[in-house]
Amino acid sequence: MVKDTSLSKRQLVEVLHTAKTNREKNRAAKLLKKFDPQPHFEYDEEATKQNIRLKKSDRLLHYMCYRCDRVRQCLAKGSFTTSKGVKTICPGCYNNLLSQAEVSQLRAHHQKLGLTPKVL
């Protein structure tokens, strides 16, 4: 159980993943919210509709979003397959990646048709 606030962020994430009860998960999530997020946007160019998925659940899920680096407690969990493996993302990041993938696909299609100039 998480009572000591001197735990590092990595230790709290481990507690969040291994906790069995909701009380332990809630305490770990509350302590993780005190840390500043360090987002990881370096794999956004790899996003396509085929390698991002959103899975809905009937119970509350507790996890750390890889992309925005925030603790999430919600009924849905996304997965993003990158060149470095599968990363867990939140529904907000899922929607952002999905819209970015659609925009890049449309941009490529319009450039192919000659409707927009190619950006160097």
XYZ file of N, CA and C in Angstrom:
360
model
N 0.838 -1.173 0.000
C 0.000 0.000 0.000
C 0.883 1.237 0.000
N 0.444 2.280 -0.661
C 1.244 3.488 -0.810
C 0.932 4.445 0.331
N 1.871 4.585 1.256
C 1.731 5.558 2.332
C 2.888 6.535 2.316
N 4.014 6.090 1.812
C 5.216 6.910 1.804
C 5.244 7.750 0.532
N 5.354 9.075 0.687
C 5.368 9.960 -0.475
C 6.774 10.148 -1.034
N 7.760 9.485 -0.461
C 9.128 9.637 -0.948
C 9.452 8.639 -2.063
N 8.450 7.960 -2.572
C 8.676 7.024 -3.667
C 8.928 7.787 -4.962
N 9.737 7.209 -5.818
C 10.018 7.843 -7.105
C 8.852 7.587 -8.063
N 8.872 8.287 -9.167
C 7.803 8.138 -10.152
C 7.778 6.717 -10.712
N 8.941 6.179 -10.987
C 9.030 4.816 -11.518
C 8.457 3.797 -10.525
N 8.751 3.986 -9.250
C 8.226 3.077 -8.231
C 6.707 3.193 -8.128
N 6.188 4.418 -8.229
C 4.742 4.607 -8.161
C 4.035 3.997 -9.369
N 4.650 4.082 -10.536
C 4.073 3.450 -11.723
C 4.037 1.939 -11.537
N 5.088 1.391 -10.960
C 5.125 -0.048 -10.683
C 4.037 -0.438 -9.684
N 3.841 0.383 -8.659
C 2.778 0.132 -7.682
C 1.421 0.183 -8.374
N 1.233 1.143 -9.272
C -0.031 1.275 -9.997
C -0.325 0.025 -10.825
N 0.702 -0.553 -11.447
C 0.509 -1.738 -12.277
C 0.306 -3.011 -11.459
N 0.913 -3.081 -10.281
C 0.840 -4.313 -9.496
C -0.219 -4.283 -8.407
N -0.850 -3.139 -8.173
C -1.836 -3.028 -7.096
C -3.055 -3.894 -7.398
N -3.576 -4.514 -6.354
C -4.741 -5.389 -6.499
C -6.044 -4.674 -6.151
N -6.011 -3.780 -5.182
C -7.238 -3.124 -4.740
C -7.346 -1.720 -5.328
N -8.583 -1.236 -5.408
C -8.806 0.115 -5.924
C -8.217 1.165 -4.999
N -8.184 0.885 -3.722
C -7.628 1.844 -2.766
C -6.141 2.085 -3.043
N -5.395 1.011 -3.270
C -3.970 1.139 -3.591
C -3.777 1.871 -4.917
N -4.598 1.543 -5.911
C -4.488 2.198 -7.216
C -4.800 3.684 -7.110
N -5.828 4.029 -6.342
C -6.199 5.437 -6.183
C -5.109 6.227 -5.477
N -4.499 5.637 -4.474
C -3.413 6.331 -3.764
C -2.200 6.532 -4.662
N -1.867 5.505 -5.424
C -0.736 5.637 -6.348
C -1.044 6.692 -7.411
N -2.274 6.708 -7.912
C -2.661 7.697 -8.925
C -2.606 9.106 -8.358
N -3.053 9.270 -7.132
C -3.036 10.594 -6.500
C -1.605 11.097 -6.333
N -0.697 10.217 -5.944
C 0.701 10.616 -5.783
C 1.378 10.855 -7.136
N 0.989 10.102 -8.159
C 1.577 10.296 -9.488
C 1.161 11.630 -10.101
N -0.001 12.135 -9.726
C -0.460 13.417 -10.264
C 0.398 14.580 -9.788
N 1.173 14.380 -8.728
C 2.043 15.441 -8.212
C 3.283 15.648 -9.080
N 3.632 14.661 -9.886
C 4.814 14.763 -10.743
C 4.466 15.524 -12.019
N 5.433 16.281 -12.526
C 5.251 16.998 -13.785
C 5.316 16.004 -14.941
N 4.380 16.111 -15.894
C 4.417 15.192 -17.040
C 5.567 15.515 -17.987
N 6.133 14.476 -18.555
C 7.192 14.608 -19.558
C 6.728 13.853 -20.806
N 5.954 14.523 -21.670
C 5.333 13.830 -22.802
C 6.339 13.301 -23.817
N 5.915 12.247 -24.512
C 6.727 11.597 -25.543
C 5.974 11.682 -26.870
N 6.348 12.640 -27.709
C 5.697 12.809 -29.004
C 6.583 12.334 -30.149
N 7.666 11.639 -29.854
C 8.633 11.295 -30.895
C 8.133 10.223 -31.866
N 7.104 9.471 -31.509
C 6.604 8.423 -32.398
C 5.316 8.820 -33.112
N 4.931 10.080 -33.048
C 3.676 10.517 -33.655
C 3.662 10.333 -35.171
N 4.813 10.404 -35.817
C 4.870 10.248 -37.268
C 4.536 8.822 -37.697
N 4.675 7.867 -36.797
C 4.404 6.466 -37.116
C 2.928 6.113 -37.021
N 2.096 7.042 -36.573
C 0.683 6.756 -36.324
C -0.090 6.571 -37.624
N -0.762 5.445 -37.733
C -1.711 5.179 -38.811
C -2.954 4.570 -38.178
N -4.008 4.468 -38.958
C -5.244 3.894 -38.422
C -5.063 2.423 -38.048
N -4.105 1.760 -38.676
C -3.913 0.335 -38.430
C -3.152 0.049 -37.139
N -2.314 0.973 -36.676
C -1.503 0.654 -35.499
C -1.925 1.387 -34.229
N -3.104 2.013 -34.228
C -3.655 2.551 -32.979
C -5.034 1.946 -32.763
N -5.302 1.566 -31.522
C -6.572 0.927 -31.176
C -7.068 1.464 -29.845
N -8.383 1.474 -29.688
C -9.008 1.878 -28.434
C -9.883 0.732 -27.962
N -9.677 0.323 -26.719
C -10.436 -0.783 -26.160
C -11.232 -0.272 -24.971
N -12.543 -0.450 -25.014
C -13.409 0.002 -23.934
C -13.627 -1.137 -22.957
N -13.805 -0.768 -21.695
C -13.975 -1.750 -20.632
C -15.218 -1.393 -19.829
N -15.716 -2.352 -19.076
C -16.871 -2.077 -18.225
C -16.456 -1.733 -16.797
N -15.166 -1.740 -16.538
C -14.682 -1.355 -15.207
C -13.590 -0.296 -15.343
N -13.336 0.389 -14.264
C -12.380 1.488 -14.261
C -10.953 0.960 -14.408
N -10.220 1.527 -15.348
C -8.838 1.137 -15.595
C -7.907 2.227 -15.080
N -6.785 1.825 -14.493
C -5.766 2.749 -13.998
C -4.480 2.472 -14.769
N -3.927 3.506 -15.408
C -2.697 3.326 -16.171
C -2.042 4.672 -16.427
N -0.780 4.612 -16.878
C -0.038 5.804 -17.281
C -0.056 5.877 -18.805
N -0.443 7.021 -19.333
C -0.417 7.231 -20.778
C 1.030 7.508 -21.182
N 1.523 6.772 -22.166
C 2.906 6.956 -22.608
C 3.087 8.295 -23.304
N 2.128 8.697 -24.102
C 2.287 9.887 -24.942
C 2.218 11.177 -24.132
N 1.225 11.335 -23.261
C 1.111 12.583 -22.488
C 1.718 12.448 -21.091
N 2.118 11.251 -20.692
C 2.786 10.972 -19.418
C 1.947 11.418 -18.221
N 0.665 11.110 -18.272
C -0.228 11.412 -17.160
C -0.911 10.133 -16.720
N -1.250 10.091 -15.440
C -1.982 8.945 -14.921
C -3.442 9.092 -15.345
N -4.041 7.991 -15.776
C -5.423 8.016 -16.250
C -6.244 6.990 -15.492
N -7.471 7.376 -15.192
C -8.443 6.491 -14.572
C -9.718 6.626 -15.390
N -9.927 5.716 -16.317
C -11.097 5.820 -17.186
C -11.532 4.427 -17.648
N -12.602 4.401 -18.441
C -13.186 3.144 -18.888
C -12.650 2.677 -20.244
N -11.689 3.383 -20.790
C -11.116 3.011 -22.087
C -9.596 3.101 -22.016
N -8.954 2.286 -22.848
C -7.495 2.236 -22.875
C -7.057 2.029 -24.319
N -6.128 2.848 -24.764
C -5.656 2.743 -26.135
C -4.303 2.074 -26.209
N -4.003 1.524 -27.374
C -2.679 0.955 -27.606
C -2.147 1.506 -28.924
N -0.860 1.792 -28.931
C -0.189 2.404 -30.074
C 1.042 1.570 -30.374
N 1.065 0.911 -31.521
C 2.184 0.068 -31.912
C 3.234 0.926 -32.612
N 4.402 1.046 -31.983
C 5.496 1.841 -32.531
C 6.634 0.914 -32.943
N 7.697 1.500 -33.442
C 8.871 0.709 -33.808
C 9.573 0.159 -32.571
N 9.312 0.745 -31.406
C 9.916 0.290 -30.154
C 8.984 -0.597 -29.339
N 7.834 -0.957 -29.883
C 6.910 -1.835 -29.183
C 5.552 -1.183 -28.993
N 4.698 -1.857 -28.242
C 3.338 -1.373 -28.005
C 3.341 -0.451 -26.794
N 2.744 0.724 -26.956
C 2.661 1.720 -25.890
C 1.199 1.928 -25.514
N 0.937 2.177 -24.230
C -0.410 2.438 -23.740
C -0.693 3.929 -23.817
N -1.836 4.280 -24.416
C -2.214 5.685 -24.539
C -3.643 5.881 -24.037
N -3.968 7.127 -23.706
C -5.301 7.471 -23.211
C -6.225 7.780 -24.394
N -7.536 7.856 -24.158
C -8.468 8.172 -25.247
C -8.220 9.533 -25.899
N -7.773 10.522 -25.144
C -7.463 11.829 -25.721
C -6.313 11.758 -26.704
N -5.260 11.070 -26.330
C -4.113 10.896 -27.236
C -4.497 10.028 -28.430
N -5.365 9.044 -28.215
C -5.858 8.214 -29.316
C -6.551 9.088 -30.358
N -7.439 9.985 -29.900
C -8.153 10.866 -30.827
C -7.199 11.805 -31.553
N -6.198 12.332 -30.837
C -5.210 13.209 -31.475
C -4.422 12.471 -32.552
N -3.959 11.266 -32.232
C -3.192 10.490 -33.206
C -4.051 10.094 -34.401
N -5.311 9.763 -34.148
C -6.211 9.384 -35.229
C -6.449 10.560 -36.176
N -6.662 11.747 -35.622
C -6.881 12.916 -36.479
C -5.601 13.289 -37.232
N -4.441 13.165 -36.584
C -3.177 13.443 -37.275
C -2.956 12.466 -38.428
N -3.316 11.200 -38.213
C -3.161 10.195 -39.264
C -4.087 10.502 -40.437
N -5.321 10.914 -40.147
C -6.261 11.252 -41.216
C -5.786 12.468 -42.004
N -5.279 13.483 -41.302
C -4.794 14.695 -41.966
C -3.597 14.381 -42.851
N -2.669 13.584 -42.359
C -1.488 13.253 -43.172
C -1.871 12.408 -44.382
N -2.859 11.528 -44.213
C -3.323 10.712 -45.334
C -4.000 11.592 -46.389
N -4.839 12.527 -45.957
C -5.486 13.443 -46.899
C -4.481 14.363 -47.580
N -3.488 14.831 -46.822
C -2.460 15.698 -47.394
C -1.695 14.962 -48.494
N -1.329 13.719 -48.231
C -0.609 12.930 -49.233
C -1.478 12.701 -50.468
N -2.763 12.448 -50.253
C -3.674 12.231 -51.374
C -3.832 13.505 -52.205
N -3.970 14.649 -51.548
C -4.120 15.924 -52.257
C -2.839 16.313 -52.992
N -1.691 16.009 -52.406
C -0.430 16.290 -53.090
C -0.273 15.402 -54.316
N -0.751 14.180 -54.206
C -0.679 13.256 -55.339
C -1.548 13.754 -56.495
N -2.702 14.343 -56.163
C -3.593 14.879 -57.188
C -3.157 16.250 -57.692
N -2.210 16.874 -57.005
C -1.719 18.184 -57.408
C -2.563 19.335 -56.899
N -3.409 19.093 -55.904
C -4.261 20.150 -55.356
C -3.509 21.073 -54.415
N -2.505 20.547 -53.745
C -1.688 21.355 -52.836
C -0.225 21.162 -53.192
N 0.585 22.196 -52.989
C 2.014 22.043 -53.287
C 2.699 21.174 -52.234
N 3.758 20.509 -52.646
C 4.524 19.683 -51.715
C 5.360 20.572 -50.821
N 5.321 20.288 -49.535
C 6.088 21.052 -48.554
C 7.434 20.373 -48.377
N 8.488 21.157 -48.432
C 9.839 20.590 -48.293
C 10.183 20.337 -46.872
